[in-house]
Amino acid sequence: MVQNRVESNAIASNAVISACEKCGEWSAALQVVSAMMQSTMKLDTITFNAAMSASEKGSQWEQAVQLFCVLAQSKLKLTTISFNAAISSCEKSGKCTQARWLFSAMTQNAVEPDTLTYSAMVNGCEKSGQQERAVEMFRAMACLDWKVLAASM
């Protein structure tokens, strides 16, 4: 009898993690990441980004930051999406100090913030009562928007 067996790989696993995120199943997403870590499968930046986004949707900012730290310590590339996932997770949980630390790490790693980055920072600062910092971030975002507009001309 021929047995059909589907081999799990990083692409399929990343798709499952993303599906878990969309369904609000952050715990299941982290179980997939854990299984990937225990196997010979290589995790990539997409794996971590998807898992951080799932953690964000589940209001699990600690998990998102922990995943970010594992990603940062690996030899994988940190991207704007990586930072945005971790920053948004902190912002949604009212953790402005942690979001500011991540934003600082973003610039130290020469990763360009985008409108989503600044928007999360503005919201996080405003939620935590740091209106002056929120205004600073808003002004920085406005400058970014002008730079993007000028570059497109």
XYZ file of N, CA and C in Angstrom, residues 16-78:
189
model
N 1.090 28.181 8.048
C 0.258 27.764 9.185
C 0.317 28.820 10.292
N 1.495 29.346 10.568
C 1.635 30.386 11.593
C 0.811 31.613 11.209
N 0.890 32.019 9.947
C 0.106 33.164 9.472
C -1.395 32.900 9.577
N -1.807 31.682 9.254
C -3.222 31.325 9.376
C -3.668 31.385 10.837
N -2.818 30.906 11.736
C -3.127 30.974 13.169
C -3.291 32.429 13.610
N -2.407 33.292 13.106
C -2.502 34.724 13.431
C -3.858 35.279 13.010
N -4.257 34.979 11.784
C -5.512 35.513 11.254
C -6.729 34.993 12.010
N -6.598 33.813 12.599
C -7.702 33.225 13.375
C -7.628 33.571 14.857
N -6.605 34.345 15.239
C -6.454 34.708 16.646
C -5.926 33.585 17.518
N -5.281 32.618 16.918
C -4.763 31.456 17.653
C -3.267 31.607 17.906
N -2.906 32.581 18.722
C -1.492 32.862 18.979
C -0.786 31.658 19.609
N -1.481 30.948 20.483
C -0.878 29.805 21.163
C -0.518 28.703 20.159
N -1.419 28.450 19.222
C -1.138 27.441 18.193
C 0.030 27.879 17.313
N 0.103 29.175 17.009
C 1.222 29.689 16.206
C 2.545 29.438 16.920
N 2.569 29.683 18.217
C 3.806 29.469 18.977
C 4.146 27.991 19.096
N 3.135 27.126 19.090
C 3.395 25.690 19.101
C 4.070 25.254 17.793
N 3.657 25.850 16.688
C 4.287 25.538 15.404
C 5.745 25.986 15.429
N 5.997 27.194 15.949
C 7.379 27.693 16.049
C 8.212 26.757 16.917
N 7.647 26.339 18.038
C 8.352 25.431 18.938
C 8.681 24.112 18.234
N 7.726 23.574 17.494
C 7.965 22.324 16.751
C 9.054 22.531 15.701
N 9.051 23.687 15.055
C 10.086 23.980 14.065
C 11.459 24.027 14.718
N 11.530 24.628 15.910
C 12.810 24.740 16.618
C 13.337 23.369 17.034
N 12.434 22.461 17.350
C 12.835 21.126 17.787
C 13.187 20.209 16.619
N 12.800 20.607 15.422
C 13.089 19.785 14.239
C 14.375 20.290 13.575
N 14.656 19.733 12.441
C 15.825 20.181 11.674
C 15.468 21.335 10.738
N 14.210 21.754 10.791
C 13.750 22.822 9.924
C 14.417 24.151 10.297
N 14.803 24.910 9.295
C 15.420 26.202 9.560
C 14.347 27.280 9.634
N 14.368 28.019 10.714
C 13.459 29.145 10.864
C 14.038 30.318 10.095
N 13.165 31.165 9.576
C 13.628 32.351 8.877
C 12.949 33.589 9.461
N 13.291 34.725 8.914
C 12.735 35.983 9.413
C 11.217 35.974 9.310
N 10.693 35.389 8.253
C 9.238 35.326 8.066
C 8.586 34.539 9.197
N 9.223 33.469 9.631
C 8.706 32.667 10.751
C 8.525 33.542 11.987
N 9.585 34.273 12.325
C 9.539 35.117 13.523
C 8.542 36.257 13.365
N 8.524 36.887 12.190
C 7.586 37.991 11.965
C 6.147 37.527 12.110
N 5.824 36.383 11.530
C 4.462 35.845 11.620
C 4.104 35.490 13.062
N 5.043 34.903 13.780
C 4.786 34.534 15.181
C 4.632 35.775 16.060
N 5.434 36.811 15.788
C 5.275 38.060 16.546
C 3.925 38.700 16.258
N 3.495 38.664 15.009
C 2.182 39.215 14.655
C 1.056 38.434 15.324
N 1.200 37.121 15.387
C 0.200 36.296 16.080
C 0.164 36.644 17.565
N 1.337 36.861 18.143
C 1.412 37.244 19.560
C 0.754 38.594 19.783
N 0.980 39.510 18.849
C 0.351 40.838 18.941
C -1.164 40.714 18.948
N -1.698 39.924 18.015
C -3.158 39.755 17.920
C -3.732 39.139 19.187
N -2.926 38.350 19.884
C -3.361 37.725 21.127
C -3.007 38.525 22.366
N -2.577 39.780 22.179
C -2.182 40.664 23.289
C -1.080 40.041 24.145
N -0.168 39.350 23.500
C 0.938 38.677 24.188
C 2.242 39.417 23.880
N 2.361 40.640 24.386
C 3.517 41.461 24.037
C 4.825 40.830 24.505
N 4.789 40.155 25.670
C 6.018 39.526 26.174
C 6.528 38.465 25.201
N 5.591 37.679 24.651
C 5.969 36.650 23.684
C 6.568 37.286 22.431
N 5.948 38.374 21.974
C 6.442 39.059 20.776
C 7.857 39.589 21.000
N 8.092 40.194 22.145
C 9.422 40.734 22.437
C 10.431 39.598 22.598
N 10.020 38.508 23.217
C 10.912 37.357 23.367
C 11.296 36.801 21.994
N 10.322 36.662 21.110
C 10.609 36.196 19.758
C 11.522 37.176 19.021
N 11.279 38.460 19.224
C 12.136 39.468 18.601
C 13.579 39.305 19.084
N 13.755 39.092 20.369
C 15.107 38.927 20.922
C 15.795 37.688 20.358
N 15.052 36.596 20.199
C 15.625 35.385 19.593
C 16.040 35.692 18.153
N 15.186 36.382 17.425
C 15.503 36.770 16.046
C 16.738 37.670 16.011
N 16.790 38.643 16.906
C 17.921 39.584 16.933
C 19.237 38.872 17.250
N 19.187 37.827 18.064
C 20.401 37.097 18.433
C 20.822 36.077 17.371
N 19.919 35.786 16.464
C 20.248 34.845 15.392
C 21.025 35.582 14.301
N 21.395 34.876 13.297
C 22.098 35.490 12.172
C 21.118 35.938 11.083
N 19.823 35.869 11.396
C 18.813 36.278 10.434
C 18.687 37.797 10.400
N 18.181 38.294 9.294
C 18.083 39.734 9.087
C 16.863 40.319 9.793
N 17.089 41.390 10.539
C 15.995 42.157 11.127
C 15.456 43.089 10.048
